[in-house]
Amino acid sequence: MDLTRRDVLKLAVAGSAAGLAGCAAPKEAPVTKPAMTRMPVVFISHGSPMVALIRDDYSAALKKMGEELPFPSAVVVVSAHWQEEAPIRITAGERPVTIHDFGGFPEKLHDMVYPSPGHPELAAEISKTLNAGGFPSRLEDRGLDHGAWIPMKIAYPGADIPVIEVTLRYDLKPADYLRLGALLAPLRERNILLVGSGGVVHSFPEMRKLAPGEKPDAWAVNFDAWFRERLAKGDIESIANYRAAHPAGARSAPTTEHFDPIFVALGASKPGDRVVDIYEGFRGANLSMRTFALKS
């Protein structure tokens, strides 16, 4: 679905007008810093599951992010690794398990757990809001996949913040995810962190290690830079039409699930939000680790 400027204006108005019904306060969590008026929205390129074991500039950047943001009372994550047919699913268990949805990695990684609490009351509220907003949803007692728990483990290693995960849907388009983000946006006013987890450039068929002295693929670097430029300009229309708007758009996201969480984050943005770079760089030949916040 191509997104026109008229569509973008409609979505912006919807985002400003969206409200969550029955605003019950989420469970309290320890507050280590004074809360902002509005929490940021974060998009995290989560990369390989091995980032949970590797200590480098990327993990340092996520750790710094967790230390510098106000301590959230809950986190709502839309991950590339949970995609379903309708309806949208929302984790609603008291204690979501850690899902090791990968293979071929060291045993130490498979032994890792992230025992964060869930938040059934908030999950039910989100479900009610999505249903009212035209997105049929249901609650599910499911754990957290690695697109959710690994970034959270790096940023918030104490596992003391309730984490809820919301699915992608196979049939939704960028315009739909922008509208979904707008429905979630009022949570930002309640010290709740919204996180999209995926990747700006994630071409699984072309991933490879770099040879000594080799630089990341030019097509991936160019698309990543184009995306950042469009983001800075607030050009949601071009980003939404990325597969046609850039020569390497379809190549950068041959399947859309890692790019789609970006639209949820953009949909939850507000007028006046600025882009704050948390991390930029590549792993291997073409896996972008670009991570950013939209911050008032």
PDB file of C-alpha atoms in Angstrom:
ATOM      1  CA  MET A   1       0.000   0.000   0.000  1.00  0.00           C
ATOM      2  CA  ASP A   2       1.542   3.332  -1.067  1.00  0.00           C
ATOM      3  CA  LEU A   3       1.109   6.126   1.437  1.00  0.00           C
ATOM      4  CA  THR A   4       0.136   9.550   0.097  1.00  0.00           C
ATOM      5  CA  ARG A   5       0.644  12.897   1.812  1.00  0.00           C
ATOM      6  CA  ARG A   6      -3.087  12.950   2.505  1.00  0.00           C
ATOM      7  CA  ASP A   7      -2.754   9.593   4.297  1.00  0.00           C
ATOM      8  CA  VAL A   8       0.157  10.928   6.351  1.00  0.00           C
ATOM      9  CA  LEU A   9      -1.885  13.965   7.440  1.00  0.00           C
ATOM     10  CA  LYS A  10      -4.787  11.752   8.445  1.00  0.00           C
ATOM     11  CA  LEU A  11      -2.483   9.534  10.472  1.00  0.00           C
ATOM     12  CA  ALA A  12      -0.918  12.524  12.214  1.00  0.00           C
ATOM     13  CA  VAL A  13      -4.345  13.804  13.242  1.00  0.00           C
ATOM     14  CA  ALA A  14      -5.344  10.332  14.410  1.00  0.00           C
ATOM     15  CA  GLY A  15      -2.176  10.091  16.469  1.00  0.00           C
ATOM     16  CA  SER A  16      -2.872  13.376  18.220  1.00  0.00           C
ATOM     17  CA  ALA A  17      -6.474  12.435  18.929  1.00  0.00           C
ATOM     18  CA  ALA A  18      -5.901   8.834  19.980  1.00  0.00           C
ATOM     19  CA  GLY A  19      -6.581   8.013  23.611  1.00  0.00           C
ATOM     20  CA  LEU A  20      -6.488   4.870  25.682  1.00  0.00           C
ATOM     21  CA  ALA A  21      -9.790   3.941  27.245  1.00  0.00           C
ATOM     22  CA  GLY A  22      -9.928   3.124  30.952  1.00  0.00           C
ATOM     23  CA  CYS A  23      -6.534   4.544  31.901  1.00  0.00           C
ATOM     24  CA  ALA A  24      -5.794   2.314  34.863  1.00  0.00           C
ATOM     25  CA  ALA A  25      -2.346   2.988  36.339  1.00  0.00           C
ATOM     26  CA  PRO A  26       0.217   0.300  35.546  1.00  0.00           C
ATOM     27  CA  LYS A  27       1.973  -1.594  38.295  1.00  0.00           C
ATOM     28  CA  GLU A  28       4.505   0.540  40.072  1.00  0.00           C
ATOM     29  CA  ALA A  29       8.203   0.006  39.407  1.00  0.00           C
ATOM     30  CA  PRO A  30      11.126   1.569  41.223  1.00  0.00           C
ATOM     31  CA  VAL A  31      11.915   5.008  39.858  1.00  0.00           C
ATOM     32  CA  THR A  32      15.568   5.916  39.688  1.00  0.00           C
ATOM     33  CA  LYS A  33      15.237   9.159  37.709  1.00  0.00           C
ATOM     34  CA  PRO A  34      12.553  11.827  37.485  1.00  0.00           C
ATOM     35  CA  ALA A  35      10.070  11.033  34.722  1.00  0.00           C
ATOM     36  CA  MET A  36       9.871  13.107  31.576  1.00  0.00           C
ATOM     37  CA  THR A  37       6.620  14.735  30.560  1.00  0.00           C
ATOM     38  CA  ARG A  38       6.542  12.184  27.765  1.00  0.00           C
ATOM     39  CA  MET A  39       8.580   9.012  27.353  1.00  0.00           C
ATOM     40  CA  PRO A  40      10.485   8.594  24.094  1.00  0.00           C
ATOM     41  CA  VAL A  41       9.786   5.938  21.501  1.00  0.00           C
ATOM     42  CA  VAL A  42      12.758   3.712  20.653  1.00  0.00           C
ATOM     43  CA  PHE A  43      13.580   1.618  17.608  1.00  0.00           C
ATOM     44  CA  ILE A  44      16.286  -0.991  18.201  1.00  0.00           C
ATOM     45  CA  SER A  45      18.077  -2.944  15.496  1.00  0.00           C
ATOM     46  CA  HIS A  46      18.620  -6.112  17.501  1.00  0.00           C
ATOM     47  CA  GLY A  47      21.029  -7.934  15.162  1.00  0.00           C
ATOM     48  CA  SER A  48      22.182 -11.492  15.862  1.00  0.00           C
ATOM     49  CA  PRO A  49      21.262 -13.188  19.154  1.00  0.00           C
ATOM     50  CA  MET A  50      25.017 -13.178  19.855  1.00  0.00           C
ATOM     51  CA  VAL A  51      24.741  -9.508  20.881  1.00  0.00           C
ATOM     52  CA  ALA A  52      23.582 -10.879  24.256  1.00  0.00           C
ATOM     53  CA  LEU A  53      27.078 -12.289  24.814  1.00  0.00           C
ATOM     54  CA  ILE A  54      29.294  -9.739  23.095  1.00  0.00           C
ATOM     55  CA  ARG A  55      30.441  -6.624  24.911  1.00  0.00           C
ATOM     56  CA  ASP A  56      31.209  -3.929  22.349  1.00  0.00           C
ATOM     57  CA  ASP A  57      30.194  -0.410  21.366  1.00  0.00           C
ATOM     58  CA  TYR A  58      26.668  -1.563  20.476  1.00  0.00           C
ATOM     59  CA  SER A  59      25.991  -3.179  23.849  1.00  0.00           C
ATOM     60  CA  ALA A  60      27.550  -0.151  25.539  1.00  0.00           C
ATOM     61  CA  ALA A  61      25.153   2.131  23.644  1.00  0.00           C
ATOM     62  CA  LEU A  62      22.075   0.110  24.683  1.00  0.00           C
ATOM     63  CA  LYS A  63      23.294  -0.020  28.273  1.00  0.00           C
ATOM     64  CA  LYS A  64      23.793   3.755  28.249  1.00  0.00           C
ATOM     65  CA  MET A  65      20.303   4.209  26.825  1.00  0.00           C
ATOM     66  CA  GLY A  66      18.822   2.214  29.697  1.00  0.00           C
ATOM     67  CA  GLU A  67      20.774   4.237  32.226  1.00  0.00           C
ATOM     68  CA  GLU A  68      19.902   7.635  30.779  1.00  0.00           C
ATOM     69  CA  LEU A  69      16.194   7.229  30.059  1.00  0.00           C
ATOM     70  CA  PRO A  70      13.768   7.698  32.943  1.00  0.00           C
ATOM     71  CA  PHE A  71      13.084   4.307  34.500  1.00  0.00           C
ATOM     72  CA  PRO A  72       9.897   3.106  32.740  1.00  0.00           C
ATOM     73  CA  SER A  73       6.955   1.718  34.637  1.00  0.00           C
ATOM     74  CA  ALA A  74       6.462  -0.775  31.769  1.00  0.00           C
ATOM     75  CA  VAL A  75       7.832  -1.543  28.303  1.00  0.00           C
ATOM     76  CA  VAL A  76       5.690  -2.452  25.285  1.00  0.00           C
ATOM     77  CA  VAL A  77       7.681  -4.146  22.512  1.00  0.00           C
ATOM     78  CA  VAL A  78       6.741  -4.864  18.901  1.00  0.00           C
ATOM     79  CA  SER A  79       9.293  -7.429  17.701  1.00  0.00           C
ATOM     80  CA  ALA A  80      10.112  -8.705  14.222  1.00  0.00           C
ATOM     81  CA  HIS A  81      10.099 -12.217  15.648  1.00  0.00           C
ATOM     82  CA  TRP A  82       6.422 -12.461  16.513  1.00  0.00           C
ATOM     83  CA  GLN A  83       4.231 -12.222  13.439  1.00  0.00           C
ATOM     84  CA  GLU A  84       0.785 -13.807  13.229  1.00  0.00           C
ATOM     85  CA  GLU A  85      -2.411 -13.891  11.213  1.00  0.00           C
ATOM     86  CA  ALA A  86      -5.232 -11.771  12.631  1.00  0.00           C
ATOM     87  CA  PRO A  87      -5.991 -11.075  15.409  1.00  0.00           C
ATOM     88  CA  ILE A  88      -3.069  -9.189  16.935  1.00  0.00           C
ATOM     89  CA  ARG A  89      -1.772 -11.044  20.009  1.00  0.00           C
ATOM     90  CA  ILE A  90      -0.651  -9.406  23.257  1.00  0.00           C
ATOM     91  CA  THR A  91       1.318 -11.164  26.000  1.00  0.00           C
ATOM     92  CA  ALA A  92      -0.750 -11.228  29.167  1.00  0.00           C
ATOM     93  CA  GLY A  93       0.990 -13.644  31.543  1.00  0.00           C
ATOM     94  CA  GLU A  94       2.207 -12.679  34.987  1.00  0.00           C
ATOM     95  CA  ARG A  95       5.709 -14.004  34.277  1.00  0.00           C
ATOM     96  CA  PRO A  96       6.532 -14.460  30.564  1.00  0.00           C
ATOM     97  CA  VAL A  97       9.088 -17.168  29.854  1.00  0.00           C
ATOM     98  CA  THR A  98      12.276 -16.550  27.889  1.00  0.00           C
ATOM     99  CA  ILE A  99      11.904 -17.989  24.370  1.00  0.00           C
ATOM    100  CA  HIS A 100      15.096 -19.179  22.686  1.00  0.00           C
ATOM    101  CA  ASP A 101      13.783 -18.942  19.138  1.00  0.00           C
ATOM    102  CA  PHE A 102      17.105 -19.601  17.424  1.00  0.00           C
ATOM    103  CA  GLY A 103      19.509 -22.449  16.850  1.00  0.00           C
ATOM    104  CA  GLY A 104      23.176 -23.140  16.364  1.00  0.00           C
ATOM    105  CA  PHE A 105      24.440 -20.730  19.003  1.00  0.00           C
ATOM    106  CA  PRO A 106      26.553 -21.407  22.114  1.00  0.00           C
ATOM    107  CA  GLU A 107      24.913 -23.229  25.003  1.00  0.00           C
ATOM    108  CA  LYS A 108      25.560 -20.198  27.190  1.00  0.00           C
ATOM    109  CA  LEU A 109      23.142 -18.215  25.042  1.00  0.00           C
ATOM    110  CA  HIS A 110      20.470 -20.914  25.235  1.00  0.00           C
ATOM    111  CA  ASP A 111      20.857 -20.941  29.027  1.00  0.00           C
ATOM    112  CA  MET A 112      20.180 -17.212  29.352  1.00  0.00           C
ATOM    113  CA  VAL A 113      16.886 -16.095  30.867  1.00  0.00           C
ATOM    114  CA  TYR A 114      15.235 -12.725  31.279  1.00  0.00           C
ATOM    115  CA  PRO A 115      12.700 -13.154  34.103  1.00  0.00           C
ATOM    116  CA  SER A 116      10.902  -9.828  33.760  1.00  0.00           C
ATOM    117  CA  PRO A 117       7.332  -9.617  35.044  1.00  0.00           C
ATOM    118  CA  GLY A 118       4.382  -9.232  32.729  1.00  0.00           C
ATOM    119  CA  HIS A 119       1.521  -6.796  33.229  1.00  0.00           C
ATOM    120  CA  PRO A 120      -1.862  -8.473  32.616  1.00  0.00           C
ATOM    121  CA  GLU A 121      -3.889  -5.360  33.452  1.00  0.00           C
ATOM    122  CA  LEU A 122      -2.016  -3.180  30.980  1.00  0.00           C
ATOM    123  CA  ALA A 123      -2.183  -5.941  28.356  1.00  0.00           C
ATOM    124  CA  ALA A 124      -5.971  -6.053  28.728  1.00  0.00           C
ATOM    125  CA  GLU A 125      -6.149  -2.281  28.388  1.00  0.00           C
ATOM    126  CA  ILE A 126      -4.052  -2.321  25.212  1.00  0.00           C
ATOM    127  CA  SER A 127      -6.258  -5.071  23.783  1.00  0.00           C
ATOM    128  CA  LYS A 128      -9.368  -3.019  24.485  1.00  0.00           C
ATOM    129  CA  THR A 129      -7.816   0.016  22.796  1.00  0.00           C
ATOM    130  CA  LEU A 130      -6.737  -1.905  19.696  1.00  0.00           C
ATOM    131  CA  ASN A 131     -10.146  -3.552  19.375  1.00  0.00           C
ATOM    132  CA  ALA A 132     -11.843  -0.145  19.555  1.00  0.00           C
ATOM    133  CA  GLY A 133      -9.362   1.229  17.023  1.00  0.00           C
ATOM    134  CA  GLY A 134     -10.135  -1.398  14.388  1.00  0.00           C
ATOM    135  CA  PHE A 135      -7.406  -3.932  15.165  1.00  0.00           C
ATOM    136  CA  PRO A 136      -8.985  -7.129  16.533  1.00  0.00           C
ATOM    137  CA  SER A 137      -6.744  -8.485  19.279  1.00  0.00           C
ATOM    138  CA  ARG A 138      -6.567 -11.145  21.920  1.00  0.00           C
ATOM    139  CA  LEU A 139      -4.525 -11.843  25.030  1.00  0.00           C
ATOM    140  CA  GLU A 140      -2.065 -14.722  25.013  1.00  0.00           C
ATOM    141  CA  ASP A 141       0.037 -16.311  27.749  1.00  0.00           C
ATOM    142  CA  ARG A 142       3.231 -16.414  25.717  1.00  0.00           C
ATOM    143  CA  GLY A 143       6.858 -15.672  26.500  1.00  0.00           C
ATOM    144  CA  LEU A 144       9.234 -13.077  25.065  1.00  0.00           C
ATOM    145  CA  ASP A 145      11.130 -13.869  21.857  1.00  0.00           C
ATOM    146  CA  HIS A 146      14.759 -12.857  21.381  1.00  0.00           C
ATOM    147  CA  GLY A 147      13.793  -9.673  19.539  1.00  0.00           C
ATOM    148  CA  ALA A 148      12.248  -8.524  22.812  1.00  0.00           C
ATOM    149  CA  TRP A 149      14.233 -10.040  25.667  1.00  0.00           C
ATOM    150  CA  ILE A 150      17.787  -9.652  24.318  1.00  0.00           C
ATOM    151  CA  PRO A 151      17.647  -5.852  23.822  1.00  0.00           C
ATOM    152  CA  MET A 152      15.874  -5.517  27.165  1.00  0.00           C
ATOM    153  CA  LYS A 153      18.503  -7.661  28.887  1.00  0.00           C
ATOM    154  CA  ILE A 154      21.249  -5.353  27.616  1.00  0.00           C
ATOM    155  CA  ALA A 155      19.416  -2.110  28.401  1.00  0.00           C
ATOM    156  CA  TYR A 156      17.682  -3.204  31.619  1.00  0.00           C
ATOM    157  CA  PRO A 157      19.639  -6.168  33.019  1.00  0.00           C
ATOM    158  CA  GLY A 158      17.748  -6.155  36.305  1.00  0.00           C
ATOM    159  CA  ALA A 159      14.638  -7.607  34.609  1.00  0.00           C
ATOM    160  CA  ASP A 160      12.542  -5.581  37.038  1.00  0.00           C
ATOM    161  CA  ILE A 161      10.350  -3.751  34.513  1.00  0.00           C
ATOM    162  CA  PRO A 162       7.104  -5.338  33.276  1.00  0.00           C
ATOM    163  CA  VAL A 163       7.459  -6.185  29.573  1.00  0.00           C
ATOM    164  CA  ILE A 164       4.535  -6.730  27.191  1.00  0.00           C
ATOM    165  CA  GLU A 165       4.911  -7.853  23.601  1.00  0.00           C
ATOM    166  CA  VAL A 166       2.495  -6.984  20.778  1.00  0.00           C
ATOM    167  CA  THR A 167       2.555  -8.897  17.484  1.00  0.00           C
ATOM    168  CA  LEU A 168       3.025  -7.883  13.932  1.00  0.00           C
ATOM    169  CA  ARG A 169       0.449  -9.178  11.468  1.00  0.00           C
ATOM    170  CA  TYR A 170       1.276 -10.776   8.126  1.00  0.00           C
ATOM    171  CA  ASP A 171      -1.312  -8.741   6.223  1.00  0.00           C
ATOM    172  CA  LEU A 172      -0.646  -5.238   7.556  1.00  0.00           C
ATOM    173  CA  LYS A 173       1.020  -2.483   5.541  1.00  0.00           C
ATOM    174  CA  PRO A 174       3.027   0.588   6.645  1.00  0.00           C
ATOM    175  CA  ALA A 175      -0.106   2.747   6.868  1.00  0.00           C
ATOM    176  CA  ASP A 176      -1.696   0.178   9.203  1.00  0.00           C
ATOM    177  CA  TYR A 177       1.359   0.089  11.476  1.00  0.00           C
ATOM    178  CA  LEU A 178       1.448   3.890  11.609  1.00  0.00           C
ATOM    179  CA  ARG A 179      -2.153   3.816  12.815  1.00  0.00           C
ATOM    180  CA  LEU A 180      -1.343   1.066  15.319  1.00  0.00           C
ATOM    181  CA  GLY A 181       1.492   3.189  16.701  1.00  0.00           C
ATOM    182  CA  ALA A 182      -0.858   6.160  17.025  1.00  0.00           C
ATOM    183  CA  LEU A 183      -3.197   4.044  19.161  1.00  0.00           C
ATOM    184  CA  LEU A 184      -0.311   3.116  21.466  1.00  0.00           C
ATOM    185  CA  ALA A 185       1.099   6.662  21.621  1.00  0.00           C
ATOM    186  CA  PRO A 186      -0.866   7.827  24.726  1.00  0.00           C
ATOM    187  CA  LEU A 187       1.075   5.286  26.784  1.00  0.00           C
ATOM    188  CA  ARG A 188       4.065   7.596  26.432  1.00  0.00           C
ATOM    189  CA  GLU A 189       2.348  10.093  28.735  1.00  0.00           C
ATOM    190  CA  ARG A 190       2.260   7.437  31.471  1.00  0.00           C
ATOM    191  CA  ASN A 191       5.980   6.677  31.695  1.00  0.00           C
ATOM    192  CA  ILE A 192       5.629   3.611  29.467  1.00  0.00           C
ATOM    193  CA  LEU A 193       8.385   2.965  26.927  1.00  0.00           C
ATOM    194  CA  LEU A 194       7.340   1.887  23.424  1.00  0.00           C
ATOM    195  CA  VAL A 195       9.961  -0.155  21.567  1.00  0.00           C
ATOM    196  CA  GLY A 196      10.105  -1.358  17.984  1.00  0.00           C
ATOM    197  CA  SER A 197      12.675  -4.131  17.537  1.00  0.00           C
ATOM    198  CA  GLY A 198      13.879  -5.167  14.096  1.00  0.00           C
ATOM    199  CA  GLY A 199      16.461  -3.836  11.648  1.00  0.00           C
ATOM    200  CA  VAL A 200      16.845  -1.027   9.124  1.00  0.00           C
ATOM    201  CA  VAL A 201      18.818  -3.294   6.767  1.00  0.00           C
ATOM    202  CA  HIS A 202      18.131  -6.985   7.321  1.00  0.00           C
ATOM    203  CA  SER A 203      18.721  -9.090   4.214  1.00  0.00           C
ATOM    204  CA  PHE A 204      19.125 -12.617   5.534  1.00  0.00           C
ATOM    205  CA  PRO A 205      20.027 -14.176   2.142  1.00  0.00           C
ATOM    206  CA  GLU A 206      22.952 -11.772   1.737  1.00  0.00           C
ATOM    207  CA  MET A 207      24.366 -11.749   5.263  1.00  0.00           C
ATOM    208  CA  ARG A 208      28.012 -12.741   5.489  1.00  0.00           C
ATOM    209  CA  LYS A 209      31.141 -12.005   7.457  1.00  0.00           C
ATOM    210  CA  LEU A 210      33.494  -9.362   6.178  1.00  0.00           C
ATOM    211  CA  ALA A 211      36.828 -10.457   4.813  1.00  0.00           C
ATOM    212  CA  PRO A 212      39.896  -8.740   6.280  1.00  0.00           C
ATOM    213  CA  GLY A 213      39.983  -5.152   5.020  1.00  0.00           C
ATOM    214  CA  GLU A 214      36.524  -5.411   3.418  1.00  0.00           C
ATOM    215  CA  LYS A 215      33.961  -2.678   4.025  1.00  0.00           C
ATOM    216  CA  PRO A 216      30.178  -3.117   4.429  1.00  0.00           C
ATOM    217  CA  ASP A 217      28.262  -3.407   1.171  1.00  0.00           C
ATOM    218  CA  ALA A 218      27.731  -0.016  -0.491  1.00  0.00           C
ATOM    219  CA  TRP A 219      24.054  -0.692  -1.254  1.00  0.00           C
ATOM    220  CA  ALA A 220      23.328  -1.360   2.443  1.00  0.00           C
ATOM    221  CA  VAL A 221      25.285   1.668   3.632  1.00  0.00           C
ATOM    222  CA  ASN A 222      23.495   3.864   1.089  1.00  0.00           C
ATOM    223  CA  PHE A 223      20.041   2.678   2.117  1.00  0.00           C
ATOM    224  CA  ASP A 224      20.845   3.072   5.808  1.00  0.00           C
ATOM    225  CA  ALA A 225      22.049   6.656   5.206  1.00  0.00           C
ATOM    226  CA  TRP A 226      18.998   7.442   3.066  1.00  0.00           C
ATOM    227  CA  PHE A 227      16.723   6.162   5.817  1.00  0.00           C
ATOM    228  CA  ARG A 228      18.440   8.356   8.434  1.00  0.00           C
ATOM    229  CA  GLU A 229      18.163  11.401   6.169  1.00  0.00           C
ATOM    230  CA  ARG A 230      14.457  10.805   5.515  1.00  0.00           C
ATOM    231  CA  LEU A 231      13.902  10.248   9.250  1.00  0.00           C
ATOM    232  CA  ALA A 232      15.572  13.560  10.109  1.00  0.00           C
ATOM    233  CA  LYS A 233      13.325  15.358   7.614  1.00  0.00           C
ATOM    234  CA  GLY A 234      10.185  13.691   8.953  1.00  0.00           C
ATOM    235  CA  ASP A 235       9.553  12.249   5.493  1.00  0.00           C
ATOM    236  CA  ILE A 236       7.270   9.430   6.562  1.00  0.00           C
ATOM    237  CA  GLU A 237       5.821   9.185   3.061  1.00  0.00           C
ATOM    238  CA  SER A 238       9.159   8.187   1.511  1.00  0.00           C
ATOM    239  CA  ILE A 239       9.977   5.800   4.364  1.00  0.00           C
ATOM    240  CA  ALA A 240       6.566   4.148   4.016  1.00  0.00           C
ATOM    241  CA  ASN A 241       7.190   3.716   0.279  1.00  0.00           C
ATOM    242  CA  TYR A 242      10.808   2.617   0.828  1.00  0.00           C
ATOM    243  CA  ARG A 243      10.632  -0.382  -1.482  1.00  0.00           C
ATOM    244  CA  ALA A 244      10.077   1.935  -4.445  1.00  0.00           C
ATOM    245  CA  ALA A 245      11.626   5.146  -3.101  1.00  0.00           C
ATOM    246  CA  HIS A 246      15.188   3.786  -2.913  1.00  0.00           C
ATOM    247  CA  PRO A 247      16.943   1.452  -5.379  1.00  0.00           C
ATOM    248  CA  ALA A 248      18.016  -0.865  -2.537  1.00  0.00           C
ATOM    249  CA  GLY A 249      14.729  -0.659  -0.591  1.00  0.00           C
ATOM    250  CA  ALA A 250      13.458  -4.143  -1.437  1.00  0.00           C
ATOM    251  CA  ARG A 251      16.970  -5.567  -1.194  1.00  0.00           C
ATOM    252  CA  SER A 252      17.390  -4.125   2.316  1.00  0.00           C
ATOM    253  CA  ALA A 253      14.170  -5.732   3.518  1.00  0.00           C
ATOM    254  CA  PRO A 254      13.369  -8.686   1.228  1.00  0.00           C
ATOM    255  CA  THR A 255      10.814  -9.664   3.850  1.00  0.00           C
ATOM    256  CA  THR A 256       9.258  -6.790   5.747  1.00  0.00           C
ATOM    257  CA  GLU A 257       9.020  -8.043   9.330  1.00  0.00           C
ATOM    258  CA  HIS A 258      12.263  -6.409  10.521  1.00  0.00           C
ATOM    259  CA  PHE A 259      11.375  -3.056   8.945  1.00  0.00           C
ATOM    260  CA  ASP A 260       7.707  -2.993   9.999  1.00  0.00           C
ATOM    261  CA  PRO A 261       8.318  -2.130  13.692  1.00  0.00           C
ATOM    262  CA  ILE A 262       9.786   1.176  12.479  1.00  0.00           C
ATOM    263  CA  PHE A 263       6.295   2.236  11.414  1.00  0.00           C
ATOM    264  CA  VAL A 264       4.832   1.488  14.833  1.00  0.00           C
ATOM    265  CA  ALA A 265       7.515   3.744  16.332  1.00  0.00           C
ATOM    266  CA  LEU A 266       6.866   6.481  13.760  1.00  0.00           C
ATOM    267  CA  GLY A 267       3.130   6.225  14.337  1.00  0.00           C
ATOM    268  CA  ALA A 268       3.665   6.787  18.064  1.00  0.00           C
ATOM    269  CA  SER A 269       5.731   9.935  17.460  1.00  0.00           C
ATOM    270  CA  LYS A 270       4.384  13.371  18.266  1.00  0.00           C
ATOM    271  CA  PRO A 271       4.865  16.795  16.684  1.00  0.00           C
ATOM    272  CA  GLY A 272       8.114  18.231  17.979  1.00  0.00           C
ATOM    273  CA  ASP A 273       9.795  14.875  18.562  1.00  0.00           C
ATOM    274  CA  ARG A 274      13.434  14.909  17.510  1.00  0.00           C
ATOM    275  CA  VAL A 275      15.574  12.013  16.337  1.00  0.00           C
ATOM    276  CA  VAL A 276      18.287  10.985  18.794  1.00  0.00           C
ATOM    277  CA  ASP A 277      20.857   8.511  17.477  1.00  0.00           C
ATOM    278  CA  ILE A 278      21.639   5.776  19.981  1.00  0.00           C
ATOM    279  CA  TYR A 279      23.814   3.642  17.715  1.00  0.00           C
ATOM    280  CA  GLU A 280      24.783   3.450  14.053  1.00  0.00           C
ATOM    281  CA  GLY A 281      27.013   0.906  12.384  1.00  0.00           C
ATOM    282  CA  PHE A 282      27.036  -2.479  10.681  1.00  0.00           C
ATOM    283  CA  ARG A 283      27.770  -6.046  11.632  1.00  0.00           C
ATOM    284  CA  GLY A 284      29.131  -8.184   8.842  1.00  0.00           C
ATOM    285  CA  ALA A 285      28.627  -7.116   5.258  1.00  0.00           C
ATOM    286  CA  ASN A 286      25.191  -5.538   5.479  1.00  0.00           C
ATOM    287  CA  LEU A 287      23.391  -5.924   8.823  1.00  0.00           C
ATOM    288  CA  SER A 288      22.536  -2.422  10.044  1.00  0.00           C
ATOM    289  CA  MET A 289      22.444  -1.973  13.810  1.00  0.00           C
ATOM    290  CA  ARG A 290      20.934   1.533  13.607  1.00  0.00           C
ATOM    291  CA  THR A 291      19.085   2.319  16.816  1.00  0.00           C
ATOM    292  CA  PHE A 292      17.366   5.603  17.587  1.00  0.00           C
ATOM    293  CA  ALA A 293      14.878   7.353  19.826  1.00  0.00           C
ATOM    294  CA  LEU A 294      12.096   9.797  18.981  1.00  0.00           C
ATOM    295  CA  LYS A 295      12.190  12.191  21.875  1.00  0.00           C
ATOM    296  CA  SER A 296      10.168  15.245  22.883  1.00  0.00           C
TER     297      SER A 296
END
